[in-house]
């Protein structure tokens, strides 16, 4: 390969990397973003961002936000995401089944979409008393194990926006610093907990992982709270084993 060809290849890789960074910034935005805002977030010149977003717009990967101006993710990415979502469900199904076999409890797979967690798949538990959620159901972020696990992986600024948004919508008065400290502990330990916070009588433990495209997903195990103390250690160990397998899969 000549020096000219090598430089051209490196330039092409750099453009893809920059385009991916821009798409990830738009993915986490709550509304359309201006070129200046995007440039600041990805640490690139505005002219470079304009050139890349123009190319992305031609492919419908980004579009203008009809509500407040600026740019947002486009419909073509939605089509790609739908296919990726199927692959994620297919890929994780065996792990969910094994997790249920190890714990006897229901196991859920969810994805972070905008301001909530959307359930993608579920393997029911083997106990007579189990917890069940519908595929497609949307759960909040700040009171669920899977939501907290995903919030803990976001940049602080993005997490705070989502937290305040959810609290404001639901009239919640809570200590932000205490909640951020809980998220820091989740990042350190790798597991998030819902102790009767979302639904009375139901507790849950979960962890977050990132898919091939950078999307945040979570696997969680909800348990009737009456059984939780007895099952907690078993579930924690099983989730850590599953998290290790997931990490190997997406590395």
PDB file of C-alpha atoms in Angstrom:
ATOM      1  CA  UNK A   1       0.000   0.000   0.000  1.00  0.00           C
ATOM      2  CA  UNK A   2       1.392   3.417  -0.977  1.00  0.00           C
ATOM      3  CA  UNK A   3       1.674   6.355   1.422  1.00  0.00           C
ATOM      4  CA  UNK A   4      -1.124   8.086  -0.479  1.00  0.00           C
ATOM      5  CA  UNK A   5      -3.423   5.064  -0.128  1.00  0.00           C
ATOM      6  CA  UNK A   6      -2.554   4.715   3.577  1.00  0.00           C
ATOM      7  CA  UNK A   7      -3.363   8.385   4.235  1.00  0.00           C
ATOM      8  CA  UNK A   8      -6.647   8.045   2.331  1.00  0.00           C
ATOM      9  CA  UNK A   9      -7.618   4.980   4.378  1.00  0.00           C
ATOM     10  CA  UNK A  10      -6.813   6.729   7.666  1.00  0.00           C
ATOM     11  CA  UNK A  11      -8.829   9.759   6.592  1.00  0.00           C
ATOM     12  CA  UNK A  12     -11.805   7.543   5.790  1.00  0.00           C
ATOM     13  CA  UNK A  13     -11.634   5.832   9.185  1.00  0.00           C
ATOM     14  CA  UNK A  14     -11.410   9.231  10.901  1.00  0.00           C
ATOM     15  CA  UNK A  15     -14.561  10.453   9.146  1.00  0.00           C
ATOM     16  CA  UNK A  16     -16.469   7.340  10.248  1.00  0.00           C
ATOM     17  CA  UNK A  17     -15.279   7.807  13.826  1.00  0.00           C
ATOM     18  CA  UNK A  18     -16.355  11.449  13.819  1.00  0.00           C
ATOM     19  CA  UNK A  19     -19.731  10.635  12.275  1.00  0.00           C
ATOM     20  CA  UNK A  20     -20.310   7.981  14.957  1.00  0.00           C
ATOM     21  CA  UNK A  21     -19.463  10.503  17.689  1.00  0.00           C
ATOM     22  CA  UNK A  22     -21.977  12.979  16.244  1.00  0.00           C
ATOM     23  CA  UNK A  23     -24.716  10.340  16.048  1.00  0.00           C
ATOM     24  CA  UNK A  24     -24.121   9.314  19.668  1.00  0.00           C
ATOM     25  CA  UNK A  25     -24.424  12.947  20.806  1.00  0.00           C
ATOM     26  CA  UNK A  26     -27.714  13.304  18.923  1.00  0.00           C
ATOM     27  CA  UNK A  27     -28.952   9.995  20.351  1.00  0.00           C
ATOM     28  CA  UNK A  28     -28.706  11.338  23.899  1.00  0.00           C
ATOM     29  CA  UNK A  29     -30.190  14.767  23.098  1.00  0.00           C
ATOM     30  CA  UNK A  30     -33.724  15.557  24.269  1.00  0.00           C
ATOM     31  CA  UNK A  31     -34.368  17.877  21.293  1.00  0.00           C
ATOM     32  CA  UNK A  32     -32.674  19.086  18.110  1.00  0.00           C
ATOM     33  CA  UNK A  33     -29.109  20.354  18.449  1.00  0.00           C
ATOM     34  CA  UNK A  34     -27.447  23.198  16.556  1.00  0.00           C
ATOM     35  CA  UNK A  35     -24.169  22.724  14.693  1.00  0.00           C
ATOM     36  CA  UNK A  36     -22.433  24.766  17.361  1.00  0.00           C
ATOM     37  CA  UNK A  37     -23.785  22.602  20.169  1.00  0.00           C
ATOM     38  CA  UNK A  38     -22.746  19.428  18.385  1.00  0.00           C
ATOM     39  CA  UNK A  39     -19.287  20.836  17.621  1.00  0.00           C
ATOM     40  CA  UNK A  40     -18.779  21.672  21.288  1.00  0.00           C
ATOM     41  CA  UNK A  41     -19.840  18.225  22.453  1.00  0.00           C
ATOM     42  CA  UNK A  42     -17.643  16.293  20.004  1.00  0.00           C
ATOM     43  CA  UNK A  43     -14.749  18.796  20.173  1.00  0.00           C
ATOM     44  CA  UNK A  44     -14.583  19.414  16.424  1.00  0.00           C
ATOM     45  CA  UNK A  45     -14.652  22.589  14.298  1.00  0.00           C
ATOM     46  CA  UNK A  46     -18.139  23.717  13.322  1.00  0.00           C
ATOM     47  CA  UNK A  47     -17.210  23.499   9.634  1.00  0.00           C
ATOM     48  CA  UNK A  48     -16.219  19.840  10.052  1.00  0.00           C
ATOM     49  CA  UNK A  49     -19.487  19.050  11.840  1.00  0.00           C
ATOM     50  CA  UNK A  50     -21.453  20.814   9.097  1.00  0.00           C
ATOM     51  CA  UNK A  51     -19.712  18.799   6.380  1.00  0.00           C
ATOM     52  CA  UNK A  52     -20.307  15.465   8.145  1.00  0.00           C
ATOM     53  CA  UNK A  53     -23.927  16.181   9.113  1.00  0.00           C
ATOM     54  CA  UNK A  54     -24.704  17.256   5.538  1.00  0.00           C
ATOM     55  CA  UNK A  55     -23.514  13.864   4.319  1.00  0.00           C
ATOM     56  CA  UNK A  56     -25.517  12.111   7.057  1.00  0.00           C
ATOM     57  CA  UNK A  57     -28.612  14.130   6.120  1.00  0.00           C
ATOM     58  CA  UNK A  58     -28.360  12.982   2.496  1.00  0.00           C
ATOM     59  CA  UNK A  59     -28.662   9.395   3.758  1.00  0.00           C
ATOM     60  CA  UNK A  60     -31.484  10.388   6.171  1.00  0.00           C
ATOM     61  CA  UNK A  61     -29.353   9.454   9.193  1.00  0.00           C
ATOM     62  CA  UNK A  62     -30.027  12.965  10.559  1.00  0.00           C
ATOM     63  CA  UNK A  63     -32.907  15.357   9.873  1.00  0.00           C
ATOM     64  CA  UNK A  64     -33.973  18.846  10.962  1.00  0.00           C
ATOM     65  CA  UNK A  65     -36.056  18.909  14.130  1.00  0.00           C
ATOM     66  CA  UNK A  66     -39.483  20.242  13.118  1.00  0.00           C
ATOM     67  CA  UNK A  67     -40.274  21.430  16.647  1.00  0.00           C
ATOM     68  CA  UNK A  68     -37.307  23.474  17.750  1.00  0.00           C
ATOM     69  CA  UNK A  69     -34.890  23.503  14.825  1.00  0.00           C
ATOM     70  CA  UNK A  70     -31.451  21.989  14.903  1.00  0.00           C
ATOM     71  CA  UNK A  71     -30.636  18.404  14.014  1.00  0.00           C
ATOM     72  CA  UNK A  72     -31.899  15.092  15.359  1.00  0.00           C
ATOM     73  CA  UNK A  73     -31.546  11.428  14.414  1.00  0.00           C
ATOM     74  CA  UNK A  74     -33.305  10.498  11.187  1.00  0.00           C
ATOM     75  CA  UNK A  75     -35.701   7.701  10.154  1.00  0.00           C
ATOM     76  CA  UNK A  76     -33.066   5.588   8.410  1.00  0.00           C
ATOM     77  CA  UNK A  77     -31.365   4.959  11.753  1.00  0.00           C
ATOM     78  CA  UNK A  78     -34.708   3.812  13.134  1.00  0.00           C
ATOM     79  CA  UNK A  79     -34.914   1.161  10.440  1.00  0.00           C
ATOM     80  CA  UNK A  80     -31.400  -0.009  11.217  1.00  0.00           C
ATOM     81  CA  UNK A  81     -32.131   0.053  14.955  1.00  0.00           C
ATOM     82  CA  UNK A  82     -35.176  -2.170  14.444  1.00  0.00           C
ATOM     83  CA  UNK A  83     -33.010  -4.815  12.844  1.00  0.00           C
ATOM     84  CA  UNK A  84     -30.347  -4.443  15.531  1.00  0.00           C
ATOM     85  CA  UNK A  85     -33.007  -4.763  18.237  1.00  0.00           C
ATOM     86  CA  UNK A  86     -34.072  -8.113  16.815  1.00  0.00           C
ATOM     87  CA  UNK A  87     -30.471  -9.266  16.837  1.00  0.00           C
ATOM     88  CA  UNK A  88     -30.051  -8.193  20.462  1.00  0.00           C
ATOM     89  CA  UNK A  89     -33.132 -10.173  21.529  1.00  0.00           C
ATOM     90  CA  UNK A  90     -32.000 -13.205  19.575  1.00  0.00           C
ATOM     91  CA  UNK A  91     -28.460 -12.893  20.899  1.00  0.00           C
ATOM     92  CA  UNK A  92     -29.459 -12.539  24.550  1.00  0.00           C
ATOM     93  CA  UNK A  93     -32.278 -15.085  24.665  1.00  0.00           C
ATOM     94  CA  UNK A  94     -30.066 -17.999  25.693  1.00  0.00           C
ATOM     95  CA  UNK A  95     -28.385 -15.895  28.400  1.00  0.00           C
ATOM     96  CA  UNK A  96     -31.785 -14.874  29.781  1.00  0.00           C
ATOM     97  CA  UNK A  97     -32.913 -18.502  29.803  1.00  0.00           C
ATOM     98  CA  UNK A  98     -29.754 -19.607  31.609  1.00  0.00           C
ATOM     99  CA  UNK A  99     -30.163 -16.790  34.129  1.00  0.00           C
ATOM    100  CA  UNK A 100     -33.719 -17.900  34.887  1.00  0.00           C
ATOM    101  CA  UNK A 101     -32.544 -21.499  35.266  1.00  0.00           C
ATOM    102  CA  UNK A 102     -29.883 -20.414  37.773  1.00  0.00           C
ATOM    103  CA  UNK A 103     -32.196 -18.254  39.868  1.00  0.00           C
ATOM    104  CA  UNK A 104     -35.693 -19.607  39.241  1.00  0.00           C
ATOM    105  CA  UNK A 105     -36.746 -15.982  38.753  1.00  0.00           C
ATOM    106  CA  UNK A 106     -38.104 -13.976  35.823  1.00  0.00           C
ATOM    107  CA  UNK A 107     -35.423 -12.337  33.685  1.00  0.00           C
ATOM    108  CA  UNK A 108     -35.927  -9.167  31.598  1.00  0.00           C
ATOM    109  CA  UNK A 109     -34.092  -7.497  28.718  1.00  0.00           C
ATOM    110  CA  UNK A 110     -34.701  -3.775  28.182  1.00  0.00           C
ATOM    111  CA  UNK A 111     -33.250  -0.951  26.114  1.00  0.00           C
ATOM    112  CA  UNK A 112     -32.931   2.720  27.022  1.00  0.00           C
ATOM    113  CA  UNK A 113     -35.020   4.737  24.587  1.00  0.00           C
ATOM    114  CA  UNK A 114     -35.293   8.477  25.147  1.00  0.00           C
ATOM    115  CA  UNK A 115     -36.767   9.039  28.613  1.00  0.00           C
ATOM    116  CA  UNK A 116     -37.579   5.452  29.567  1.00  0.00           C
ATOM    117  CA  UNK A 117     -36.683   1.758  29.503  1.00  0.00           C
ATOM    118  CA  UNK A 118     -38.486  -0.323  26.870  1.00  0.00           C
ATOM    119  CA  UNK A 119     -38.844  -4.058  27.554  1.00  0.00           C
ATOM    120  CA  UNK A 120     -37.637  -6.195  24.635  1.00  0.00           C
ATOM    121  CA  UNK A 121     -37.813  -9.737  25.997  1.00  0.00           C
ATOM    122  CA  UNK A 122     -38.628 -11.743  29.092  1.00  0.00           C
ATOM    123  CA  UNK A 123     -38.170 -15.301  30.337  1.00  0.00           C
ATOM    124  CA  UNK A 124     -40.731 -16.132  33.074  1.00  0.00           C
ATOM    125  CA  UNK A 125     -39.557 -17.596  36.356  1.00  0.00           C
ATOM    126  CA  UNK A 126     -40.328 -21.071  37.612  1.00  0.00           C
ATOM    127  CA  UNK A 127     -41.830 -20.102  40.998  1.00  0.00           C
ATOM    128  CA  UNK A 128     -45.591 -20.064  41.461  1.00  0.00           C
ATOM    129  CA  UNK A 129     -45.390 -16.387  42.451  1.00  0.00           C
ATOM    130  CA  UNK A 130     -43.524 -14.455  39.736  1.00  0.00           C
ATOM    131  CA  UNK A 131     -43.328 -10.914  38.384  1.00  0.00           C
ATOM    132  CA  UNK A 132     -44.319 -10.288  34.764  1.00  0.00           C
ATOM    133  CA  UNK A 133     -43.965  -7.260  32.470  1.00  0.00           C
ATOM    134  CA  UNK A 134     -45.206  -6.962  28.890  1.00  0.00           C
ATOM    135  CA  UNK A 135     -42.746  -6.735  26.022  1.00  0.00           C
ATOM    136  CA  UNK A 136     -42.977  -3.159  24.731  1.00  0.00           C
ATOM    137  CA  UNK A 137     -43.915  -1.764  28.141  1.00  0.00           C
ATOM    138  CA  UNK A 138     -41.997   1.386  29.128  1.00  0.00           C
ATOM    139  CA  UNK A 139     -40.627   1.770  32.650  1.00  0.00           C
ATOM    140  CA  UNK A 140     -39.122   4.874  34.287  1.00  0.00           C
ATOM    141  CA  UNK A 141     -35.416   5.433  34.798  1.00  0.00           C
ATOM    142  CA  UNK A 142     -34.977   6.605  38.381  1.00  0.00           C
ATOM    143  CA  UNK A 143     -36.999   3.956  40.235  1.00  0.00           C
ATOM    144  CA  UNK A 144     -36.063   0.778  38.363  1.00  0.00           C
ATOM    145  CA  UNK A 145     -32.947  -1.367  38.508  1.00  0.00           C
ATOM    146  CA  UNK A 146     -32.500  -1.382  34.743  1.00  0.00           C
ATOM    147  CA  UNK A 147     -33.085   2.377  34.490  1.00  0.00           C
ATOM    148  CA  UNK A 148     -30.591   3.185  37.219  1.00  0.00           C
ATOM    149  CA  UNK A 149     -28.035   0.834  35.672  1.00  0.00           C
ATOM    150  CA  UNK A 150     -28.256   2.738  32.372  1.00  0.00           C
ATOM    151  CA  UNK A 151     -28.271   6.184  33.985  1.00  0.00           C
ATOM    152  CA  UNK A 152     -25.049   5.250  35.777  1.00  0.00           C
ATOM    153  CA  UNK A 153     -23.301   4.776  32.417  1.00  0.00           C
ATOM    154  CA  UNK A 154     -24.262   8.166  30.982  1.00  0.00           C
ATOM    155  CA  UNK A 155     -22.153  11.340  31.219  1.00  0.00           C
ATOM    156  CA  UNK A 156     -23.189  13.220  34.363  1.00  0.00           C
ATOM    157  CA  UNK A 157     -24.729  16.110  32.430  1.00  0.00           C
ATOM    158  CA  UNK A 158     -26.959  13.811  30.363  1.00  0.00           C
ATOM    159  CA  UNK A 159     -27.968  11.735  33.384  1.00  0.00           C
ATOM    160  CA  UNK A 160     -28.922  14.828  35.398  1.00  0.00           C
ATOM    161  CA  UNK A 161     -31.147  16.115  32.573  1.00  0.00           C
ATOM    162  CA  UNK A 162     -33.017  12.818  32.416  1.00  0.00           C
ATOM    163  CA  UNK A 163     -33.326  12.577  36.197  1.00  0.00           C
ATOM    164  CA  UNK A 164     -34.684  16.103  36.576  1.00  0.00           C
ATOM    165  CA  UNK A 165     -37.020  15.611  33.624  1.00  0.00           C
ATOM    166  CA  UNK A 166     -38.533  12.478  35.180  1.00  0.00           C
ATOM    167  CA  UNK A 167     -38.802  14.004  38.628  1.00  0.00           C
ATOM    168  CA  UNK A 168     -40.415  17.182  37.260  1.00  0.00           C
ATOM    169  CA  UNK A 169     -42.956  15.196  35.214  1.00  0.00           C
ATOM    170  CA  UNK A 170     -43.974  13.168  38.250  1.00  0.00           C
ATOM    171  CA  UNK A 171     -43.754  15.900  40.888  1.00  0.00           C
ATOM    172  CA  UNK A 172     -40.953  14.126  42.744  1.00  0.00           C
ATOM    173  CA  UNK A 173     -38.979  16.037  45.355  1.00  0.00           C
ATOM    174  CA  UNK A 174     -35.709  14.187  45.964  1.00  0.00           C
ATOM    175  CA  UNK A 175     -32.059  14.834  46.780  1.00  0.00           C
ATOM    176  CA  UNK A 176     -30.114  14.901  43.508  1.00  0.00           C
ATOM    177  CA  UNK A 177     -26.729  14.560  45.200  1.00  0.00           C
ATOM    178  CA  UNK A 178     -27.838  11.424  47.036  1.00  0.00           C
ATOM    179  CA  UNK A 179     -29.148   9.907  43.820  1.00  0.00           C
ATOM    180  CA  UNK A 180     -25.917  10.734  41.969  1.00  0.00           C
ATOM    181  CA  UNK A 181     -23.991   9.067  44.804  1.00  0.00           C
ATOM    182  CA  UNK A 182     -26.157   5.971  44.286  1.00  0.00           C
ATOM    183  CA  UNK A 183     -25.306   6.019  40.568  1.00  0.00           C
ATOM    184  CA  UNK A 184     -21.610   6.258  41.405  1.00  0.00           C
ATOM    185  CA  UNK A 185     -21.951   3.180  43.618  1.00  0.00           C
ATOM    186  CA  UNK A 186     -23.715   1.353  40.772  1.00  0.00           C
ATOM    187  CA  UNK A 187     -20.836   2.152  38.412  1.00  0.00           C
ATOM    188  CA  UNK A 188     -18.389   0.820  40.971  1.00  0.00           C
ATOM    189  CA  UNK A 189     -20.288  -2.352  41.903  1.00  0.00           C
ATOM    190  CA  UNK A 190     -21.752  -3.090  38.468  1.00  0.00           C
ATOM    191  CA  UNK A 191     -25.258  -3.810  39.805  1.00  0.00           C
ATOM    192  CA  UNK A 192     -28.284  -1.579  40.345  1.00  0.00           C
ATOM    193  CA  UNK A 193     -31.156  -2.165  42.775  1.00  0.00           C
ATOM    194  CA  UNK A 194     -34.865  -1.371  42.952  1.00  0.00           C
ATOM    195  CA  UNK A 195     -36.062  -2.042  46.494  1.00  0.00           C
ATOM    196  CA  UNK A 196     -39.850  -1.593  46.316  1.00  0.00           C
ATOM    197  CA  UNK A 197     -39.313   1.757  44.565  1.00  0.00           C
ATOM    198  CA  UNK A 198     -41.154   1.247  41.286  1.00  0.00           C
ATOM    199  CA  UNK A 199     -43.830  -1.219  42.383  1.00  0.00           C
ATOM    200  CA  UNK A 200     -44.749  -2.081  45.944  1.00  0.00           C
ATOM    201  CA  UNK A 201     -43.918  -5.675  46.770  1.00  0.00           C
ATOM    202  CA  UNK A 202     -41.407  -6.050  43.929  1.00  0.00           C
ATOM    203  CA  UNK A 203     -37.626  -5.694  44.138  1.00  0.00           C
ATOM    204  CA  UNK A 204     -35.096  -6.102  41.344  1.00  0.00           C
ATOM    205  CA  UNK A 205     -31.391  -6.218  40.514  1.00  0.00           C
ATOM    206  CA  UNK A 206     -29.919  -5.391  37.114  1.00  0.00           C
ATOM    207  CA  UNK A 207     -26.852  -4.431  35.115  1.00  0.00           C
ATOM    208  CA  UNK A 208     -26.241  -2.357  32.002  1.00  0.00           C
ATOM    209  CA  UNK A 209     -24.317  -3.222  28.852  1.00  0.00           C
ATOM    210  CA  UNK A 210     -23.564  -1.448  25.593  1.00  0.00           C
ATOM    211  CA  UNK A 211     -24.408  -3.075  22.270  1.00  0.00           C
ATOM    212  CA  UNK A 212     -22.427  -2.955  19.018  1.00  0.00           C
ATOM    213  CA  UNK A 213     -23.889   0.445  18.133  1.00  0.00           C
ATOM    214  CA  UNK A 214     -23.362   2.078  21.516  1.00  0.00           C
ATOM    215  CA  UNK A 215     -26.967   1.649  22.709  1.00  0.00           C
ATOM    216  CA  UNK A 216     -27.584   1.083  26.404  1.00  0.00           C
ATOM    217  CA  UNK A 217     -29.373  -2.139  27.360  1.00  0.00           C
ATOM    218  CA  UNK A 218     -30.044  -3.771  30.709  1.00  0.00           C
ATOM    219  CA  UNK A 219     -30.738  -7.245  31.993  1.00  0.00           C
ATOM    220  CA  UNK A 220     -32.630  -7.393  35.266  1.00  0.00           C
ATOM    221  CA  UNK A 221     -34.209  -9.915  37.604  1.00  0.00           C
ATOM    222  CA  UNK A 222     -37.417  -8.771  39.357  1.00  0.00           C
ATOM    223  CA  UNK A 223     -38.457 -10.704  42.470  1.00  0.00           C
ATOM    224  CA  UNK A 224     -41.397 -10.556  44.876  1.00  0.00           C
ATOM    225  CA  UNK A 225     -39.974  -8.636  47.827  1.00  0.00           C
ATOM    226  CA  UNK A 226     -41.055 -11.358  50.221  1.00  0.00           C
ATOM    227  CA  UNK A 227     -38.542 -13.677  48.537  1.00  0.00           C
ATOM    228  CA  UNK A 228     -35.841 -11.110  47.835  1.00  0.00           C
ATOM    229  CA  UNK A 229     -33.665 -11.442  50.981  1.00  0.00           C
ATOM    230  CA  UNK A 230     -33.365 -15.195  50.486  1.00  0.00           C
ATOM    231  CA  UNK A 231     -32.637 -14.879  46.743  1.00  0.00           C
ATOM    232  CA  UNK A 232     -30.456 -11.772  46.718  1.00  0.00           C
ATOM    233  CA  UNK A 233     -27.014 -13.425  46.844  1.00  0.00           C
ATOM    234  CA  UNK A 234     -27.947 -16.061  44.249  1.00  0.00           C
ATOM    235  CA  UNK A 235     -29.245 -13.395  41.863  1.00  0.00           C
ATOM    236  CA  UNK A 236     -26.221 -11.149  42.337  1.00  0.00           C
ATOM    237  CA  UNK A 237     -23.806 -13.983  41.550  1.00  0.00           C
ATOM    238  CA  UNK A 238     -25.817 -15.112  38.521  1.00  0.00           C
ATOM    239  CA  UNK A 239     -26.054 -11.557  37.152  1.00  0.00           C
ATOM    240  CA  UNK A 240     -22.307 -11.036  37.486  1.00  0.00           C
ATOM    241  CA  UNK A 241     -21.684 -14.243  35.540  1.00  0.00           C
ATOM    242  CA  UNK A 242     -24.118 -13.115  32.843  1.00  0.00           C
ATOM    243  CA  UNK A 243     -22.511  -9.664  32.715  1.00  0.00           C
ATOM    244  CA  UNK A 244     -19.123 -11.279  32.100  1.00  0.00           C
ATOM    245  CA  UNK A 245     -20.557 -13.317  29.201  1.00  0.00           C
ATOM    246  CA  UNK A 246     -22.213 -10.192  27.757  1.00  0.00           C
ATOM    247  CA  UNK A 247     -18.917  -8.302  27.977  1.00  0.00           C
ATOM    248  CA  UNK A 248     -17.164 -11.039  25.998  1.00  0.00           C
ATOM    249  CA  UNK A 249     -19.911 -10.914  23.381  1.00  0.00           C
ATOM    250  CA  UNK A 250     -19.772  -7.196  22.655  1.00  0.00           C
ATOM    251  CA  UNK A 251     -16.029  -6.568  23.050  1.00  0.00           C
TER     252      UNK A 251
END
